[in-house]
Coordinates of C-alpha atoms and ligand atoms in Angstrom, one line a residue:
M1412 CA 0.0 0.0 0.0
S1413 CA 1.3 3.4 -0.7
F1414 CA 0.4 6.6 1.1
I1415 CA 0.3 8.5 -2.1
S1416 CA -2.4 6.2 -3.6
L1417 CA -4.3 6.5 -0.3
L1418 CA -4.1 10.3 -0.4
R1419 CA -5.1 10.4 -4.0
E1420 CA -8.1 8.3 -3.3
V1421 CA -9.1 10.5 -0.4
A1422 CA -8.8 13.6 -2.5
A1423 CA -10.9 12.0 -5.2
R1424 CA -13.6 11.1 -2.7
L1425 CA -13.6 14.6 -1.3
E1426 CA -13.9 16.1 -4.7
A1427 CA -16.8 13.8 -5.5
S1428 CA -18.6 14.9 -2.3
I1429 CA -18.7 18.6 -3.1
R1430 CA -20.1 20.9 -5.8
E1431 CA -18.0 22.0 -8.7
F1432 CA -17.3 25.5 -7.4
D1433 CA -16.3 24.4 -3.9
T1434 CA -12.6 23.9 -3.1
V1435 CA -10.5 21.0 -1.8
A1436 CA -6.9 21.3 -0.9
R1437 CA -4.4 19.2 1.0
L1438 CA -2.6 21.1 3.8
G1439 CA 0.1 18.5 4.3
G1440 CA 0.4 15.2 6.0
D1441 CA -3.1 13.8 6.3
E1442 CA -4.9 17.1 6.6
F1443 CA -7.3 18.4 3.9
V1444 CA -9.3 21.6 3.7
V1445 CA -12.7 21.9 2.0
I1446 CA -14.2 25.3 1.3
L1447 CA -18.0 25.4 0.7
Q1448 CA -19.1 28.6 -1.0
D1449 CA -22.5 30.3 -1.2
L1450 CA -24.2 28.6 1.6
D1451 CA -27.5 30.1 2.8
D1452 CA -28.0 32.4 5.9
S1453 CA -26.2 31.2 8.9
E1454 CA -28.7 28.8 10.3
N1455 CA -29.1 26.9 7.1
A1456 CA -25.4 27.1 6.5
V1457 CA -24.9 25.0 9.6
I1458 CA -27.2 22.4 8.4
Q1459 CA -25.7 22.4 4.9
A1460 CA -22.2 22.2 6.1
E1461 CA -23.1 19.4 8.4
R1462 CA -24.8 17.5 5.6
V1463 CA -21.7 17.8 3.4
A1464 CA -19.4 16.8 6.3
L1465 CA -21.5 13.7 7.0
K1466 CA -21.4 12.8 3.3
I1467 CA -17.6 13.2 3.3
Q1468 CA -17.3 11.1 6.4
F1469 CA -19.4 8.4 4.8
Q1470 CA -17.3 8.4 1.7
L1471 CA -14.0 8.4 3.5
N1472 CA -15.3 5.4 5.6
Q1473 CA -15.7 3.1 2.6
P1474 CA -13.0 0.6 2.1
Y1475 CA -10.0 1.6 0.0
L1476 CA -8.6 -0.8 -2.5
L1477 CA -5.0 0.3 -2.9
D1478 CA -2.4 -0.5 -5.5
P1479 CA 0.6 -2.7 -4.5
A1480 CA 3.8 -0.9 -3.7
P1481 CA 6.5 -0.6 -6.4
G1482 CA 8.2 -4.0 -7.0
E1483 CA 5.4 -6.0 -5.4
N1484 CA 3.1 -8.5 -7.1
E1485 CA 0.6 -6.6 -9.2
L1486 CA -2.2 -8.7 -7.9
N1487 CA -1.5 -7.6 -4.3
H1488 CA -4.2 -5.1 -3.8
Y1489 CA -4.9 -4.0 -0.3
S1490 CA -8.2 -3.2 1.4
H1491 CA -7.8 -0.5 3.9
H1492 CA -10.2 1.3 6.2
C1493 CA -9.9 5.0 7.3
T1494 CA -11.7 7.2 9.8
S1495 CA -11.7 11.0 9.8
S1496 CA -12.0 13.9 12.1
I1497 CA -13.7 17.0 10.8
G1498 CA -13.7 20.5 12.2
I1499 CA -16.0 23.1 10.7
T1500 CA -16.1 26.9 11.0
L1501 CA -18.5 29.3 9.2
F1502 CA -17.3 32.5 7.7
H1503 CA -20.5 34.3 6.6
D1504 CA -19.2 37.6 8.1
Q1505 CA -16.2 38.1 5.9
S1506 CA -14.3 40.1 8.5
V1507 CA -12.3 37.2 9.9
P1508 CA -8.8 36.9 8.4
V1509 CA -7.9 33.6 6.7
E1510 CA -5.3 32.6 9.3
E1511 CA -8.0 33.0 12.0
L1512 CA -10.5 30.9 10.0
M1513 CA -7.9 28.2 9.6
R1514 CA -7.1 28.3 13.2
R1515 CA -10.8 27.9 14.1
A1516 CA -11.3 25.0 11.8
D1517 CA -8.1 23.4 13.1
T1518 CA -9.3 23.9 16.7
A1519 CA -12.6 22.3 15.9
M1520 CA -10.8 19.5 14.2
Y1521 CA -8.7 18.8 17.3
Q1522 CA -11.9 18.7 19.4
A1523 CA -13.3 16.2 16.9
K1524 CA -10.1 14.1 17.2
A1525 CA -10.3 14.2 21.0
A1526 CA -13.9 13.0 20.8
G1527 CA -12.8 9.7 19.1
R1528 CA -13.1 8.3 15.7
D1529 CA -15.2 9.7 13.0
A1530 CA -16.4 12.8 14.9
L1531 CA -17.2 16.2 13.6
R1532 CA -17.3 19.4 15.5
F1533 CA -18.3 23.0 14.8
F1534 CA -16.2 25.8 16.1
D1535 CA -18.0 27.5 19.0
P1536 CA -17.4 30.2 21.6
D1537 CA -15.8 27.8 24.1
M1538 CA -13.4 27.0 21.4
Q1539 CA -12.9 30.7 21.0
A1540 CA -11.6 30.7 24.5
A1541 CA -9.3 27.8 23.7
V1542 CA -8.0 29.8 20.7
A1543 CA -7.3 32.8 22.9
M1544 CA -5.5 30.5 25.3
R1545 CA -3.5 29.1 22.4
A1546 CA -2.5 32.6 21.4
L1547 CA -1.2 33.3 24.9
L1548 CA 0.6 29.9 24.9
E1549 CA 2.2 30.7 21.6
R1550 CA 3.4 34.1 22.9
D1551 CA 4.9 32.4 26.0
L1552 CA 6.4 29.6 23.9
R1553 CA 8.3 32.0 21.7
K1554 CA 9.8 33.7 24.7
A1555 CA 10.6 30.3 26.2
V1556 CA 12.6 29.3 23.1
V1557 CA 14.5 32.6 23.3
D1558 CA 15.2 32.2 27.0
A1559 CA 15.7 28.4 26.8
Q1560 CA 13.1 27.7 29.6
F1561 CA 13.3 24.0 29.0
V1562 CA 14.6 21.0 30.9
L1563 CA 15.2 17.4 29.8
H1564 CA 13.9 14.5 31.7
F1565 CA 15.1 11.0 31.3
Q1566 CA 13.0 7.9 31.5
P1567 CA 14.9 4.6 31.9
Q1568 CA 14.5 1.7 29.4
V1569 CA 15.3 -1.7 30.9
D1570 CA 15.8 -5.2 29.6
A1571 CA 14.4 -8.5 30.8
S1572 CA 16.6 -8.5 33.9
S1573 CA 15.5 -4.9 34.7
S1574 CA 19.0 -3.6 34.0
V1575 CA 19.0 -0.1 32.5
I1576 CA 19.9 -0.3 28.8
G1577 CA 19.0 3.2 27.8
A1578 CA 16.7 6.2 28.3
E1579 CA 14.3 8.4 26.4
A1580 CA 14.8 12.1 26.6
L1581 CA 11.5 13.9 27.2
V1582 CA 11.4 17.7 27.2
R1583 CA 9.6 19.8 29.9
W1584 CA 8.9 23.5 29.8
Q1585 CA 9.8 25.3 33.0
H1586 CA 7.2 28.0 32.7
P1587 CA 7.9 31.0 35.0
E1588 CA 4.4 31.1 36.4
R1589 CA 2.9 27.6 35.7
G1590 CA 5.9 25.5 36.7
L1591 CA 6.7 22.4 34.7
V1592 CA 4.5 22.1 31.6
S1593 CA 4.1 18.7 29.9
P1594 CA 5.2 18.4 26.2
A1595 CA 1.7 17.1 25.5
E1596 CA 0.6 20.7 26.0
F1597 CA 3.1 22.4 23.8
I1598 CA 4.8 20.1 21.2
H1599 CA 1.8 20.3 18.9
L1600 CA 1.9 24.1 19.0
A1601 CA 5.7 24.1 18.6
E1602 CA 5.3 22.0 15.5
E1603 CA 2.6 24.3 14.0
T1604 CA 4.5 27.4 14.6
G1605 CA 7.9 26.1 13.6
L1606 CA 9.3 26.7 17.1
I1607 CA 10.0 22.9 17.1
L1608 CA 13.1 23.6 15.1
P1609 CA 15.0 25.6 17.7
L1610 CA 13.4 23.6 20.5
G1611 CA 14.4 20.3 18.8
H1612 CA 17.9 21.5 18.3
W1613 CA 18.1 22.4 22.0
V1614 CA 16.8 18.9 23.0
L1615 CA 19.4 17.2 20.7
E1616 CA 22.2 19.3 22.0
H1617 CA 21.4 18.5 25.7
A1618 CA 20.7 14.9 25.0
C1619 CA 24.1 14.6 23.2
R1620 CA 25.8 16.3 26.1
A1621 CA 24.4 13.7 28.5
L1622 CA 25.5 10.9 26.2
A1623 CA 29.0 12.4 26.0
A1624 CA 29.2 12.5 29.8
W1625 CA 28.0 8.9 30.2
S1626 CA 30.4 7.6 27.5
I1627 CA 33.5 8.1 29.7
W1628 CA 32.4 6.0 32.6
P1629 CA 32.5 2.2 32.3
N1630 CA 29.2 1.7 34.0
T1631 CA 27.3 4.2 31.9
A1632 CA 29.1 3.9 28.6
H1633 CA 26.6 1.3 27.3
I1634 CA 23.5 3.5 27.7
T1635 CA 21.6 4.6 24.6
L1636 CA 19.5 7.7 24.6
A1637 CA 16.3 8.1 22.5
V1638 CA 15.4 11.5 21.2
N1639 CA 12.0 12.4 19.7
V1640 CA 12.2 14.0 16.4
S1641 CA 9.3 15.8 14.7
A1642 CA 8.4 15.5 11.0
R1643 CA 9.2 19.2 10.6
Q1644 CA 12.7 18.7 11.9
L1645 CA 13.4 15.8 9.6
R1646 CA 12.1 17.8 6.6
L1647 CA 14.9 20.4 7.1
P1648 CA 17.2 20.1 4.1
N1649 CA 20.3 20.2 6.4
F1650 CA 18.9 17.9 9.1
V1651 CA 21.6 15.3 8.7
D1652 CA 24.4 17.9 8.9
Q1653 CA 22.8 19.5 12.0
V1654 CA 22.7 16.2 13.8
L1655 CA 26.2 15.3 12.8
A1656 CA 27.4 18.8 13.9
V1657 CA 25.8 18.4 17.3
I1658 CA 27.3 14.9 17.7
A1659 CA 30.8 16.2 16.7
H1660 CA 30.9 19.2 19.0
T1661 CA 29.4 17.5 22.0
G1662 CA 31.6 14.4 21.6
A1663 CA 28.5 12.1 21.9
P1664 CA 29.0 8.5 20.7
P1665 CA 26.7 8.4 17.6
D1666 CA 25.9 4.7 18.0
K1667 CA 24.3 5.5 21.4
L1668 CA 21.9 8.1 19.9
K1669 CA 18.6 6.8 18.8
L1670 CA 16.1 9.0 17.0
E1671 CA 12.4 8.3 17.6
L1672 CA 10.2 8.9 14.6
T1673 CA 6.5 8.6 14.2
E1674 CA 4.6 6.9 11.4
S1675 CA 2.8 10.1 10.2
L1676 CA 6.2 11.4 9.1
L1677 CA 6.1 9.1 6.1
L1678 CA 3.2 10.8 4.6
D1679 CA 5.5 13.4 3.3
N1680 CA 8.2 12.4 0.9
A1681 CA 9.2 9.1 2.2
E1682 CA 12.1 8.8 -0.2
D1683 CA 13.7 11.9 1.3
I1684 CA 13.2 10.7 4.8
I1685 CA 14.7 7.3 4.0
A1686 CA 17.8 9.0 2.4
K1687 CA 18.3 11.1 5.5
M1688 CA 18.0 8.1 7.8
M1689 CA 20.5 6.2 5.6
A1690 CA 23.0 9.1 5.8
L1691 CA 22.8 9.2 9.6
K1692 CA 22.9 5.4 9.9
V1693 CA 26.3 5.4 8.2
H1694 CA 27.6 7.2 11.2
G1695 CA 26.0 4.7 13.6
V1696 CA 22.9 6.7 14.6
G1697 CA 19.9 4.4 15.3
F1698 CA 16.2 4.8 14.6
S1699 CA 13.1 3.7 16.6
M1700 CA 9.5 3.9 15.3
D1701 CA 7.5 5.6 18.2
D1702 CA 3.9 4.9 18.9
F1703 CA 4.0 2.0 16.5
G1704 CA 0.6 0.7 15.5
T1705 CA -1.3 4.0 15.8
G1706 CA -0.3 5.4 12.4
Y1707 CA -0.2 4.5 8.8
S1708 CA 2.7 2.2 8.5
S1709 CA 2.4 -0.5 5.9
L1710 CA 4.6 -3.5 5.6
S1711 CA 6.0 -2.4 2.3
Y1712 CA 7.2 0.9 3.6
L1713 CA 8.3 -0.6 6.9
K1714 CA 10.7 -3.0 5.3
R1715 CA 12.4 -0.2 3.3
L1716 CA 13.0 2.0 6.3
P1717 CA 16.4 1.6 8.0
L1718 CA 14.9 1.1 11.4
D1719 CA 16.5 -0.5 14.4
Q1720 CA 13.5 -0.7 16.7
L1721 CA 9.7 -0.7 16.9
K1722 CA 8.1 0.8 20.0
I1723 CA 4.8 -0.7 20.9
D1724 CA 2.5 2.2 21.7
Q1725 CA 1.3 2.6 25.3
S1726 CA -2.4 2.6 24.2
F1727 CA -2.0 -1.1 23.4
V1728 CA 0.2 -1.9 26.4
R1729 CA -2.4 -0.3 28.7
H1730 CA -5.1 -2.9 27.9
V1731 CA -2.9 -5.7 26.9
L1732 CA -4.3 -7.9 29.7
S1733 CA -8.0 -7.0 29.3
E1734 CA -8.5 -6.3 25.6
P1735 CA -7.9 -9.2 23.3
N1736 CA -7.5 -6.8 20.3
D1737 CA -4.8 -4.8 22.0
A1738 CA -3.1 -8.0 23.1
A1739 CA -3.2 -9.3 19.5
I1740 CA -1.7 -6.0 18.2
A1741 CA 1.1 -6.1 20.8
K1742 CA 1.9 -9.7 19.8
T1743 CA 1.8 -8.9 16.1
V1744 CA 4.2 -5.9 16.6
V1745 CA 6.6 -8.2 18.4
A1746 CA 6.4 -10.8 15.6
L1747 CA 6.7 -8.2 13.0
G1748 CA 9.7 -6.6 14.6
H1749 CA 11.5 -10.0 14.9
S1750 CA 10.8 -10.9 11.3
L1751 CA 12.2 -7.6 10.1
G1752 CA 15.2 -8.1 12.3
L1753 CA 14.3 -5.2 14.6
T1754 CA 14.3 -4.9 18.4
V1755 CA 11.0 -4.2 20.1
I1756 CA 10.4 -2.1 23.1
A1757 CA 7.1 -1.5 24.9
E1758 CA 6.3 1.9 26.4
G1759 CA 3.8 2.7 29.1
V1760 CA 4.5 -0.5 31.0
E1761 CA 2.8 0.2 34.4
T1762 CA 2.2 -3.3 35.9
Q1763 CA 4.2 -6.5 36.4
G1764 CA 1.3 -8.3 34.7
Q1765 CA 1.8 -6.2 31.5
R1766 CA 5.5 -6.7 31.7
D1767 CA 5.2 -10.5 32.1
F1768 CA 2.7 -10.7 29.2
L1769 CA 5.1 -8.9 26.9
A1770 CA 8.0 -11.0 28.0
N1771 CA 6.0 -14.2 27.4
H1772 CA 5.4 -13.0 23.9
G1773 CA 9.0 -12.2 23.1
C1774 CA 9.3 -8.5 24.0
Y1775 CA 12.3 -8.0 26.3
A1776 CA 12.7 -4.2 26.5
Y1777 CA 10.4 -1.9 28.5
Q1778 CA 9.8 1.6 29.5
G1779 CA 7.2 2.8 31.9
Y1780 CA 6.1 3.8 35.4
L1781 CA 6.6 0.2 36.6
F1782 CA 10.3 0.9 36.5
S1783 CA 10.5 4.7 36.7
R1784 CA 8.7 7.9 35.7
P1785 CA 10.7 10.3 33.6
V1786 CA 13.2 12.0 36.0
S1787 CA 15.8 14.8 36.0
L1788 CA 19.3 14.0 34.9
E1789 CA 20.4 13.8 38.5
G1790 CA 17.4 11.5 39.2
F1791 CA 18.3 9.3 36.3
E1792 CA 21.9 9.0 37.4
A1793 CA 20.8 8.2 41.0
F1794 CA 18.5 5.5 39.5
L1795 CA 21.4 4.0 37.6
K1796 CA 23.5 3.8 40.9
R1797 CA 20.6 2.1 42.7
T1798 CA 19.9 -0.5 40.1
Ligands
C2E3241 P1 6.3 9.7 23.6 O1 7.5 9.9 22.8 O2 5.4 8.5 23.1 O3 6.7 9.5 25.1 C1 6.1 8.7 26.0 C2 5.2 9.4 26.9 O4 4.6 8.5 27.8 C3 5.9 10.4 27.8 O5 5.0 11.5 28.1 C4 6.1 9.6 29.1 O6 6.2 10.4 30.3 C5 4.8 8.8 29.1 N1 4.9 7.6 29.9 C6 6.0 6.9 30.1 N2 5.8 5.8 30.8 C7 4.4 5.8 31.1 C8 3.6 4.9 31.8 O7 4.0 3.9 32.3 N3 2.2 5.3 31.8 C9 1.8 6.4 31.2 N4 0.4 6.6 31.4 N5 2.6 7.2 30.6 C10 3.9 7.0 30.5 P2 5.5 13.0 28.0 O8 6.8 13.1 28.6 O9 4.4 13.8 28.5 O10 5.6 13.2 26.4 C11 4.5 13.2 25.6 C12 4.9 13.3 24.1 O11 5.6 14.5 23.8 C13 6.0 12.2 23.7 O12 5.4 11.0 23.5 C14 6.5 12.9 22.5 O13 5.7 12.6 21.4 C15 6.5 14.4 22.8 N6 7.8 14.8 23.2 C16 8.4 14.8 24.4 N7 9.6 15.4 24.3 C17 9.8 15.7 23.0 C18 10.9 16.3 22.3 O14 12.0 16.6 22.8 N8 10.7 16.5 20.9 C19 9.6 16.2 20.3 N9 9.5 16.4 19.0 N10 8.5 15.6 20.9 C20 8.7 15.4 22.3
MG3242 MG1 9.0 8.9 22.1
MG3243 MG1 5.4 6.9 22.2

């Protein structure tokens, strides 16, 4: 299955769901914008917009028969199922600038996403408050990047004998008034505004400094450090050079650095991403697929990526003992990883039962509260001494 053929099919269905003078555009990744013109007065416009949205949703829900990937058997068509999240905003009073309209539609879309699969949401005044909050957050985040108000936390990764084999670097924002702010609150905004570029660079720099420091002590020299990398960073034309420059001036051992990517990244120019991964791999840098199973990975893409590791997403780990579907997915990821020659790590491991289930099915690396929460650098080094 190729993402391009999926995107094309989605675009065709969108086009087929609207009138000739309406507009469809792809914003990037898996996001599309539809503009419906000449709706009636505002009350009817709501109904009309909703009707079209439901139609789109229905169309996007139909199975997709996708072409085989290049080089694969021509008869290998895939049937694929997709859900969508739709945010709607009306612009009958033409006074609202385009950027603001897009922000409103985006906010409504995120509300739809949060509501679960196949939801649609209209932008409303509560969301307006959220938009205002976001504007404040953006202002603060810009300042935070300039003043480097960030701190890295480290979450241990352990093997079957509970020995620490590595850590994941997780950024926190030391907000002057709010205290420590979780990345869940600001990474998305940082990505949207491009602030992820300086922030990501800061993270990489500090992660590599830690790696360099560990590399000189025999009892910490084996530790790998995973660093989350956003699509936007990887898309930088000089991403490879930037990473190599940070490695060189910090003195970090490149083979202990592991970059965590997410599946959605492959929606944009997979060839370019693969080439960059290859270029870094030559220097020993490793790659892990974060949140595996939640995105769009297909086997044909997966086998072409120079990955070292799959990371079973915590949403599957959480219910691995109670939900047969999640257990099946976790087992499948382990089997898939092994057959592709990759290591597999589970994240979000909170109980001994989850850990044992994973071990019984061949997953021997874990990260989660069962072992440790993400902690400060000092906290992590103390943890190493204790274990
Ligand atoms: P992620 O990379 O999937 O990181 C795992 C998240 O799960 C972390 O949340 C971690 O604290 C949390 N977690 C770990 N163990 C457990 C557990 O046992 N139970 C539960 N319920 N949660 C657990 P955190 O630190 O809030 O980070 C959230 C996300 O923010 C990360 O998800 C990652 O996507 C993003 N992020 C964090 N740091 C960076 C960064 O430096 N750059 C980029 N681009 N993204 C980052
Ligand atoms: Mg991660
Ligand atoms: Mg993850």
